CSV table of C-alpha atoms and ligand atoms in Angstrom, one decimal:
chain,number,residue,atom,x,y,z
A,92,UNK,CA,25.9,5.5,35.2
A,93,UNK,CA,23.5,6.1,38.2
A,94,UNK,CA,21.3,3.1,39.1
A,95,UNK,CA,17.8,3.5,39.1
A,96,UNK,CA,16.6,3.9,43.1
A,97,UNK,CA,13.6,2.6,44.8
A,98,UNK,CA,12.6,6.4,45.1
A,99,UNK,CA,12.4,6.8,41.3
A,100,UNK,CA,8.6,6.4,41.6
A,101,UNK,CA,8.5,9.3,43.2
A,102,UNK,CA,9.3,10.8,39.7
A,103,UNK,CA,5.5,8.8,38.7
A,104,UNK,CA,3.6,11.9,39.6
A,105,UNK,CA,-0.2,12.2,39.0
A,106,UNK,CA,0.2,13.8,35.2
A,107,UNK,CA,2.6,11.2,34.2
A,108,UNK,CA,-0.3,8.6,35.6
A,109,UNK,CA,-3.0,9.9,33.6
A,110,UNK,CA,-0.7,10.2,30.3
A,111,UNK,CA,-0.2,7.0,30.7
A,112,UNK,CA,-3.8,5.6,31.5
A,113,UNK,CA,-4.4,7.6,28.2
A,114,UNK,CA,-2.4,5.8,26.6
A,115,UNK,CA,-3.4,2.5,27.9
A,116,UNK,CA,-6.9,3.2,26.8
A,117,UNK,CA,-5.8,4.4,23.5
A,118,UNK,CA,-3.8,1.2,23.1
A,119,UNK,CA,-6.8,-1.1,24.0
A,120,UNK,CA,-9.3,1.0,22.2
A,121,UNK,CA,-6.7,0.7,18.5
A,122,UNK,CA,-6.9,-3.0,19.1
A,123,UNK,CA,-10.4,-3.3,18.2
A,124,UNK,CA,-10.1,-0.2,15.3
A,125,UNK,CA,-9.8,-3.1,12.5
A,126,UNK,CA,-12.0,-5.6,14.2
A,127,UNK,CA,-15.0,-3.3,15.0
A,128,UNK,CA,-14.5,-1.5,11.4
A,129,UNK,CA,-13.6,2.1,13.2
A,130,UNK,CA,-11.1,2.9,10.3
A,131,UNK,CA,-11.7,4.6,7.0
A,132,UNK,CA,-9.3,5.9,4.5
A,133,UNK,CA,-9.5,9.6,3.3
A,134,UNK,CA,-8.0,10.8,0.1
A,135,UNK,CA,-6.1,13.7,-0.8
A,136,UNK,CA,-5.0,15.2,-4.3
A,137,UNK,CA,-1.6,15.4,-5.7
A,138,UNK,CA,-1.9,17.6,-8.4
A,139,UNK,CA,0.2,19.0,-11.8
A,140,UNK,CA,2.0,21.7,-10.7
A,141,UNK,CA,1.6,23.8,-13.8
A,142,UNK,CA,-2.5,23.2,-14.3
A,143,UNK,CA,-3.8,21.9,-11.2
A,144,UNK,CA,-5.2,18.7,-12.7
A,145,UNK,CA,-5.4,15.8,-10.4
A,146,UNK,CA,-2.3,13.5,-10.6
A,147,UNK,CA,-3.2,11.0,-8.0
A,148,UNK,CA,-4.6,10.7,-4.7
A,149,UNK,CA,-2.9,10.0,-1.4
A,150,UNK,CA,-4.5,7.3,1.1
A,151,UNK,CA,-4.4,8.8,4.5
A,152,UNK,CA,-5.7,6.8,7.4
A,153,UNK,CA,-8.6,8.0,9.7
A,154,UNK,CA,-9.8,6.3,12.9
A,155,UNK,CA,-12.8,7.1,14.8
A,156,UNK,CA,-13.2,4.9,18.0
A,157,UNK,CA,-16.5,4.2,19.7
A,158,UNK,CA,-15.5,4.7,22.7
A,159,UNK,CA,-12.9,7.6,22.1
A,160,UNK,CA,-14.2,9.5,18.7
A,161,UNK,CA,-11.9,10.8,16.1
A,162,UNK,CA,-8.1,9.9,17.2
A,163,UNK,CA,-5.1,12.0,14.8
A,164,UNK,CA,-3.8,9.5,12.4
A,165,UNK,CA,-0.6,11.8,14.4
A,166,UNK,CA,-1.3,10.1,17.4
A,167,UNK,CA,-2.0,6.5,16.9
A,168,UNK,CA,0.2,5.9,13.8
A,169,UNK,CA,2.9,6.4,15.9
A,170,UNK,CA,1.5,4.3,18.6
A,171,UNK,CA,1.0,1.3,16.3
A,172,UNK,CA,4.5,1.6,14.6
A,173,UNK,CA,5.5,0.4,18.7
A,174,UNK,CA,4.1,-3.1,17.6
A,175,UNK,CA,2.8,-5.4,15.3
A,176,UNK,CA,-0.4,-3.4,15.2
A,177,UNK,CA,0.9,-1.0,12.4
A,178,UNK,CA,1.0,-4.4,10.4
A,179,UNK,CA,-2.3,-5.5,10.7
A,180,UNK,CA,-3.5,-1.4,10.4
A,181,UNK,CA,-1.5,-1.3,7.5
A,182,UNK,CA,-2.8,-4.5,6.0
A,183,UNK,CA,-6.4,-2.9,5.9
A,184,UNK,CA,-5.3,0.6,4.4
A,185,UNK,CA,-4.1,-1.7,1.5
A,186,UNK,CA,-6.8,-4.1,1.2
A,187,UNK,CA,-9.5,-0.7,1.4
A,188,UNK,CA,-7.1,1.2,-1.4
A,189,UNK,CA,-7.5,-1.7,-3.5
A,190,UNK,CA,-10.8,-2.2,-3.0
A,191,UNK,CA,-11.6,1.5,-3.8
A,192,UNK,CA,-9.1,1.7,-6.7
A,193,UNK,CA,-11.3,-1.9,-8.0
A,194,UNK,CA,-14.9,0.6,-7.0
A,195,UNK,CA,-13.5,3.6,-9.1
A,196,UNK,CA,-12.3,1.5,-12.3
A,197,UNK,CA,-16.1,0.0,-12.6
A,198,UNK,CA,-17.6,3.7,-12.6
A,199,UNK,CA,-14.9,5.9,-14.5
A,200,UNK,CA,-12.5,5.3,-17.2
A,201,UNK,CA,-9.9,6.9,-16.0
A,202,UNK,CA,-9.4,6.0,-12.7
A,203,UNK,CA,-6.5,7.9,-10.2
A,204,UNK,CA,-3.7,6.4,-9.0
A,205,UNK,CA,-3.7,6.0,-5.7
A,206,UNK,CA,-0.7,6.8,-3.2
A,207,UNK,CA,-0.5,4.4,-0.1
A,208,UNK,CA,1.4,4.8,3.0
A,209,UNK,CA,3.8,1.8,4.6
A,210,UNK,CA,5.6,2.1,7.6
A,211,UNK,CA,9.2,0.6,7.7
A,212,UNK,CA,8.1,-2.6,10.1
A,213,UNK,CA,5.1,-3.3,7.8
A,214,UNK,CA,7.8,-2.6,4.7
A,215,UNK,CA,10.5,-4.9,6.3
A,216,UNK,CA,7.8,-8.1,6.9
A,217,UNK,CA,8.7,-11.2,5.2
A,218,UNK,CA,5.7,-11.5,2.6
A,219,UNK,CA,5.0,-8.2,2.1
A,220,UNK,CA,5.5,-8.5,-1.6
A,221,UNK,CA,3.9,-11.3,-1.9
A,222,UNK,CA,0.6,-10.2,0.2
A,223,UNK,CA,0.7,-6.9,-1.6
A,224,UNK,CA,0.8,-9.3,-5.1
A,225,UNK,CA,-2.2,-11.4,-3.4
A,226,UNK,CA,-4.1,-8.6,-2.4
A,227,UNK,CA,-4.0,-6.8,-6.1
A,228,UNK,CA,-5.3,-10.0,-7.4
A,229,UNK,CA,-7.8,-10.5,-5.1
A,230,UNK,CA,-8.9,-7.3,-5.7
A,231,UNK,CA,-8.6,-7.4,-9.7
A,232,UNK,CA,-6.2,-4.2,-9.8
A,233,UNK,CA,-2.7,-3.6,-11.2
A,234,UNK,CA,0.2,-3.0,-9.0
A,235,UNK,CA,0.9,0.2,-11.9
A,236,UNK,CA,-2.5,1.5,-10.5
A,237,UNK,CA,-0.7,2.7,-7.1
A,238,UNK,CA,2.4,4.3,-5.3
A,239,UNK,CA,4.2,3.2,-2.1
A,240,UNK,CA,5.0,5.6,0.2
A,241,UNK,CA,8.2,5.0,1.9
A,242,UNK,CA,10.0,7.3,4.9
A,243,UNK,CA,14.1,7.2,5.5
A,244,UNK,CA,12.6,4.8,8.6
A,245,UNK,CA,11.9,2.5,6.4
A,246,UNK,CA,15.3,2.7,3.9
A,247,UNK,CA,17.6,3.0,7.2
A,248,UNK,CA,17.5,-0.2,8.4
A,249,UNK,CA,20.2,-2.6,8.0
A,250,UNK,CA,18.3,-5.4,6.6
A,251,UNK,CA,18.7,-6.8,3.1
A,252,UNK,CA,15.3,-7.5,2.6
A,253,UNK,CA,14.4,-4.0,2.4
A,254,UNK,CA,16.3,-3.8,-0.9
A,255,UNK,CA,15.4,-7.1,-2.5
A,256,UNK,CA,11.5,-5.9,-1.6
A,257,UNK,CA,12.1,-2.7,-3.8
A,258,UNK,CA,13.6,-4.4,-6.2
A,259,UNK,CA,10.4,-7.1,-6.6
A,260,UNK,CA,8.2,-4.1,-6.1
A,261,UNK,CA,9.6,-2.2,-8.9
A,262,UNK,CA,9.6,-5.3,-11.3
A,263,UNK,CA,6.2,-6.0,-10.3
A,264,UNK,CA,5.2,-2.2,-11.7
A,265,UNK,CA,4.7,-0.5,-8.1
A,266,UNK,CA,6.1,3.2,-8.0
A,267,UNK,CA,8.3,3.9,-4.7
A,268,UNK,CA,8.2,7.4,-3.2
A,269,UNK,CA,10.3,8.6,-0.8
A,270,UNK,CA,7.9,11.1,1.7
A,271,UNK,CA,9.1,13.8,4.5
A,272,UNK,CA,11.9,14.6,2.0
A,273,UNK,CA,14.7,16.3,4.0
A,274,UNK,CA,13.6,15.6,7.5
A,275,UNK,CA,16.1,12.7,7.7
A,276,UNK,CA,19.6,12.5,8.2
A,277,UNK,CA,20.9,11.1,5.4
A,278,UNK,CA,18.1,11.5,3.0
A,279,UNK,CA,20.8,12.0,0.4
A,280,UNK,CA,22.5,8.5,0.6
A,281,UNK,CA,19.0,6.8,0.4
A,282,UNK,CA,18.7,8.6,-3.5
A,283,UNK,CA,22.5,6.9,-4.4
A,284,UNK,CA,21.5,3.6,-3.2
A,285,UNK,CA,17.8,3.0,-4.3
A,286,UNK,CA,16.4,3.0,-7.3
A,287,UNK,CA,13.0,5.4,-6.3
A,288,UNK,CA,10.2,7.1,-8.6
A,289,UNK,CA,9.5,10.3,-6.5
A,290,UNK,CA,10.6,12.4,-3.8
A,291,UNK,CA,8.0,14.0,-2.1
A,292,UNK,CA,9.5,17.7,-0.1
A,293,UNK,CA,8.3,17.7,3.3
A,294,UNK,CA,5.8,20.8,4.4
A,295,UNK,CA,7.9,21.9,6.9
A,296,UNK,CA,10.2,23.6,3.8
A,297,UNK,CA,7.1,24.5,2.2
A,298,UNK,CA,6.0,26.4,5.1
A,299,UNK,CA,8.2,29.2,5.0
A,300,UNK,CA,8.8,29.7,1.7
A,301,UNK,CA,8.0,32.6,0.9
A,302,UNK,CA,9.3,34.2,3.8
A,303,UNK,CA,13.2,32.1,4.6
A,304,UNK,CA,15.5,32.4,1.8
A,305,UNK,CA,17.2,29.0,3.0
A,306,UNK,CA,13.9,27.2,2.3
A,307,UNK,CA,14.1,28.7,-1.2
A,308,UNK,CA,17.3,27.5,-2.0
A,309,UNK,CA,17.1,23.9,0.0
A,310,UNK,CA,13.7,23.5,-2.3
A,311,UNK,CA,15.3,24.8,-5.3
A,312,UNK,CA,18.1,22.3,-5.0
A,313,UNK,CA,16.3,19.4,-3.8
A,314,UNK,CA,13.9,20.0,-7.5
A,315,UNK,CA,17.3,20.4,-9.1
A,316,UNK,CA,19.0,17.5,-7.7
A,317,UNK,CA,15.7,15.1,-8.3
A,318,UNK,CA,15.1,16.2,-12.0
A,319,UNK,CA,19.1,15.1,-12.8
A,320,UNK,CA,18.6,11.9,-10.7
A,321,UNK,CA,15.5,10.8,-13.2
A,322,UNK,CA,12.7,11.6,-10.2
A,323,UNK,CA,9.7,13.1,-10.5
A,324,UNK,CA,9.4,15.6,-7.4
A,325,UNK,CA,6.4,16.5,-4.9
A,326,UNK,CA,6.1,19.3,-2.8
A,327,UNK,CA,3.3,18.7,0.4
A,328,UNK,CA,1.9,21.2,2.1
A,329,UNK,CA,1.1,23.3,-0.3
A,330,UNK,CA,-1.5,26.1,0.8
A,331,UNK,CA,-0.9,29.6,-0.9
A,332,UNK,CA,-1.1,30.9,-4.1
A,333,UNK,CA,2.5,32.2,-3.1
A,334,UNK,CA,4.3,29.2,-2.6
A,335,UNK,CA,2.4,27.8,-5.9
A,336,UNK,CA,3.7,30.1,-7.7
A,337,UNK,CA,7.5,29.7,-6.6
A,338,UNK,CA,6.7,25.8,-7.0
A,339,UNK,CA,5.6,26.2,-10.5
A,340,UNK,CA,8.5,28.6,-11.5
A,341,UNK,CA,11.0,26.2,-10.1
A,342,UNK,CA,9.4,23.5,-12.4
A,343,UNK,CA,8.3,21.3,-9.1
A,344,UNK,CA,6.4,18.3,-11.0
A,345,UNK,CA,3.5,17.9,-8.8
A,346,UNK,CA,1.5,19.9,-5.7
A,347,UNK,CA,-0.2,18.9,-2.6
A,348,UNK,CA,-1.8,20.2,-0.2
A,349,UNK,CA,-4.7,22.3,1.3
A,350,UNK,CA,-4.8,24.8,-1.8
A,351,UNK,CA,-5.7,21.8,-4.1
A,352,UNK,CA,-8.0,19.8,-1.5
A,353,UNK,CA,-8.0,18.5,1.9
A,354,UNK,CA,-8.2,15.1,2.7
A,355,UNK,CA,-11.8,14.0,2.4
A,356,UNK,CA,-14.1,10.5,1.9
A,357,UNK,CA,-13.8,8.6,-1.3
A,358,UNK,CA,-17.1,9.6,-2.7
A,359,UNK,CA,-15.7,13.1,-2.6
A,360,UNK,CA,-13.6,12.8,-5.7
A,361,UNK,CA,-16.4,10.4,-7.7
A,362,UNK,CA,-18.0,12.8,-10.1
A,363,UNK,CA,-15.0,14.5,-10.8
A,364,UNK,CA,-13.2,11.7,-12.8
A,365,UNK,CA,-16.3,10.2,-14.0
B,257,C2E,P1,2.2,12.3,5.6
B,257,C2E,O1,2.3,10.9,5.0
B,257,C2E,O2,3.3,13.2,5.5
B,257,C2E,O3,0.8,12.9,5.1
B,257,C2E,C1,0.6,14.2,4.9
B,257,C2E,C2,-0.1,14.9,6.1
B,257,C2E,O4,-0.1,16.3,5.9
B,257,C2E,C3,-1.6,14.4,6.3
B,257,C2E,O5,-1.9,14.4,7.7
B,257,C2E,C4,-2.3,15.5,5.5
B,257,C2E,O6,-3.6,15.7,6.0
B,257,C2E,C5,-1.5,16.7,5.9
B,257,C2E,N1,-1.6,17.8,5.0
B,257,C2E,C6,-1.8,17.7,3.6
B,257,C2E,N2,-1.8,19.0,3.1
B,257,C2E,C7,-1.6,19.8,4.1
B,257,C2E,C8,-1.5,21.3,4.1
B,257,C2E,O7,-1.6,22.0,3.1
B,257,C2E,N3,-1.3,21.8,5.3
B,257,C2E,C9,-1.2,21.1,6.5
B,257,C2E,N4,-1.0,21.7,7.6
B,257,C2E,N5,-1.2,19.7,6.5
B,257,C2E,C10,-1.4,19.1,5.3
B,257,C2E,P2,-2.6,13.3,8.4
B,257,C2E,O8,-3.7,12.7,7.5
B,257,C2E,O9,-3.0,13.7,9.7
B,257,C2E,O10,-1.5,12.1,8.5
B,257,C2E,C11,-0.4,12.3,9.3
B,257,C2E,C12,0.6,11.3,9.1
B,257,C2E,O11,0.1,10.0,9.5
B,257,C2E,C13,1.0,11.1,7.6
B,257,C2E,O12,1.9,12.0,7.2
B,257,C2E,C14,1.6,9.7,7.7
B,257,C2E,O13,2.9,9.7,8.2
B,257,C2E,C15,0.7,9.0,8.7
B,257,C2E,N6,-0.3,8.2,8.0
B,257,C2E,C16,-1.5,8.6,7.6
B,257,C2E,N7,-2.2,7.5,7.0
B,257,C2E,C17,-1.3,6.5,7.1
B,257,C2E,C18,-1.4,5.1,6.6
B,257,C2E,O14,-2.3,4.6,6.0
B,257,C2E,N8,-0.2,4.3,6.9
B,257,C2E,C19,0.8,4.8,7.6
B,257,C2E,N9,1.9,4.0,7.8
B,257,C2E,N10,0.9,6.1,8.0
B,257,C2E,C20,-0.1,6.9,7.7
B,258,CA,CA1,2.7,10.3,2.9
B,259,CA,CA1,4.8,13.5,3.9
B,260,CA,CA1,4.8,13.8,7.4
């Protein structure tokens, strides 16, 4: 292998300097997104594929800094995952679902479920069950009053505690779903080995449905395979009446997705259910 020269900073041109002052900044400005109260959560539908009625919402993260404004949940998520910071962001999305979910059971009587994101380091943490068991009691709310969304990242890892968590999770009455259905390697082996609720198809099969017969068939399949495995199966992304309609046909469980509702504020979806 070629050693690294003095002259590779010759390679550090100007661009490179400013992505990474960017960077930088965004790094020091995500620090103080929990402390300063910059982050809110957003909530989208997940809907029954046959009549559109509202299954359960998805918790999606949103950030706006003070000194940067709105940052893509695309941009820093990924960021955060680099350290411990997707810990202590994840921490809050679940204390704020909780809180909400708590909110919504005082005003309605029935309540949605409410989906919540974890990323694998925040997953693989040594009390994660037993902070998520904390933070349902502190909140008064039932662990069967929400869904954990969980990526192959997460499922991959060689660690035993990832496995013994999902078990505790399950007996404790969380639902698991596995999300970006498809994108992995090996999403396949994950279904074999753990015991999941849901499988949620990733948009990027969803997108060309109705134009790429290989999408038809990998979506067809992947409902086919789900329903025999026990799993109830999700299809994101879902924005034409089009790809509804193959959905529906192909007996997908449950739609999301800009046809049914974007992503909007908590107080969006309050007279609805009430
Ligand atoms: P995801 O979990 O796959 O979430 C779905 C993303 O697709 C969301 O983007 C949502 O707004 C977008 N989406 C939903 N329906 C449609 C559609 O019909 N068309 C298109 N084009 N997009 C649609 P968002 O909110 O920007 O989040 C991006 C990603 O950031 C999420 O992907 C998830 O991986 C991550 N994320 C968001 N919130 C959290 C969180 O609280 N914790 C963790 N660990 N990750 C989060
Ligand atoms: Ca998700
Ligand atoms: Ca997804
Ligand atoms: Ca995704």
């Amino acid at each position: 292998a070629k050693k690294r020269g003095r002259g590779s900073h010759v390679f550090f041109d100007a661009t490179m300097n400013d992505a990474l002052t960017d960077a930088l900044r965004l790094e020091g400005a995500l620090h103080q997104a929990v402390p300063q109260g910059e982050l809110t959560l957003h909530y989208q539908p997940i809907v029954v594929a046959g009549t559109a009625k509202l299954h359960k919402l998805e918790a999606l993260l949103r950030w706006t800094s003070a000194s940067l404004g709105p940052v893509s949940p695309a941009r820093f998520i990924p960021m955060a995952e680099q350290s411990t910071l997707i810990v202590e962001l994840g921490n809050w999305v679940i204390h704020e679902a909780m809180r909400q979910r708590a909110a919504w059971q005082q005003q309605t009587a029935h309540p949605p479920i409410i989906s919540i994101n974890v990323s694998a380091r925040q997953f693989a943490q040594e009390n994660f069950v037993p902070m998520l068991l904390a933070a349902t009691q502190h909140h008064g709310v039932q662990p069967s009053a929400f869904e954990l969304e969980l990526t192959e990242y997460t499922l991959v890892a060689d660690n035993p505690a990832i496995a013994l968590h999902l078990q505790a999770l399950r007996a404790c009455g969380f639902s698991i779903s596995l999300d970006d259905f498809g994108t992995g390697y090996s999403s396949l082996s994950y279904l074999a080995r753990f015991n999941l609720h849901t499988i949620k198809i990733d948009r990027s099969f969803i997108t060309n449905l109705e134009t790429d017969a290989r999408s038809q068939a990998l979506v067809k399949a992947i409902i086919a395979m789900g329903h025999s495995l026990g799993l109830a199966v999700v299809a994101e992304g879902v924005e034409t009446p089009a790809q509804q309609a193959f959905l529906v046909a192909e007996q997908c469980d449950y739609l999301q997705g800009y046809l049914f509702g974007r992503p909007a504020p908590a107080s969006t979806f309050l007279e609805e259910h009430s």
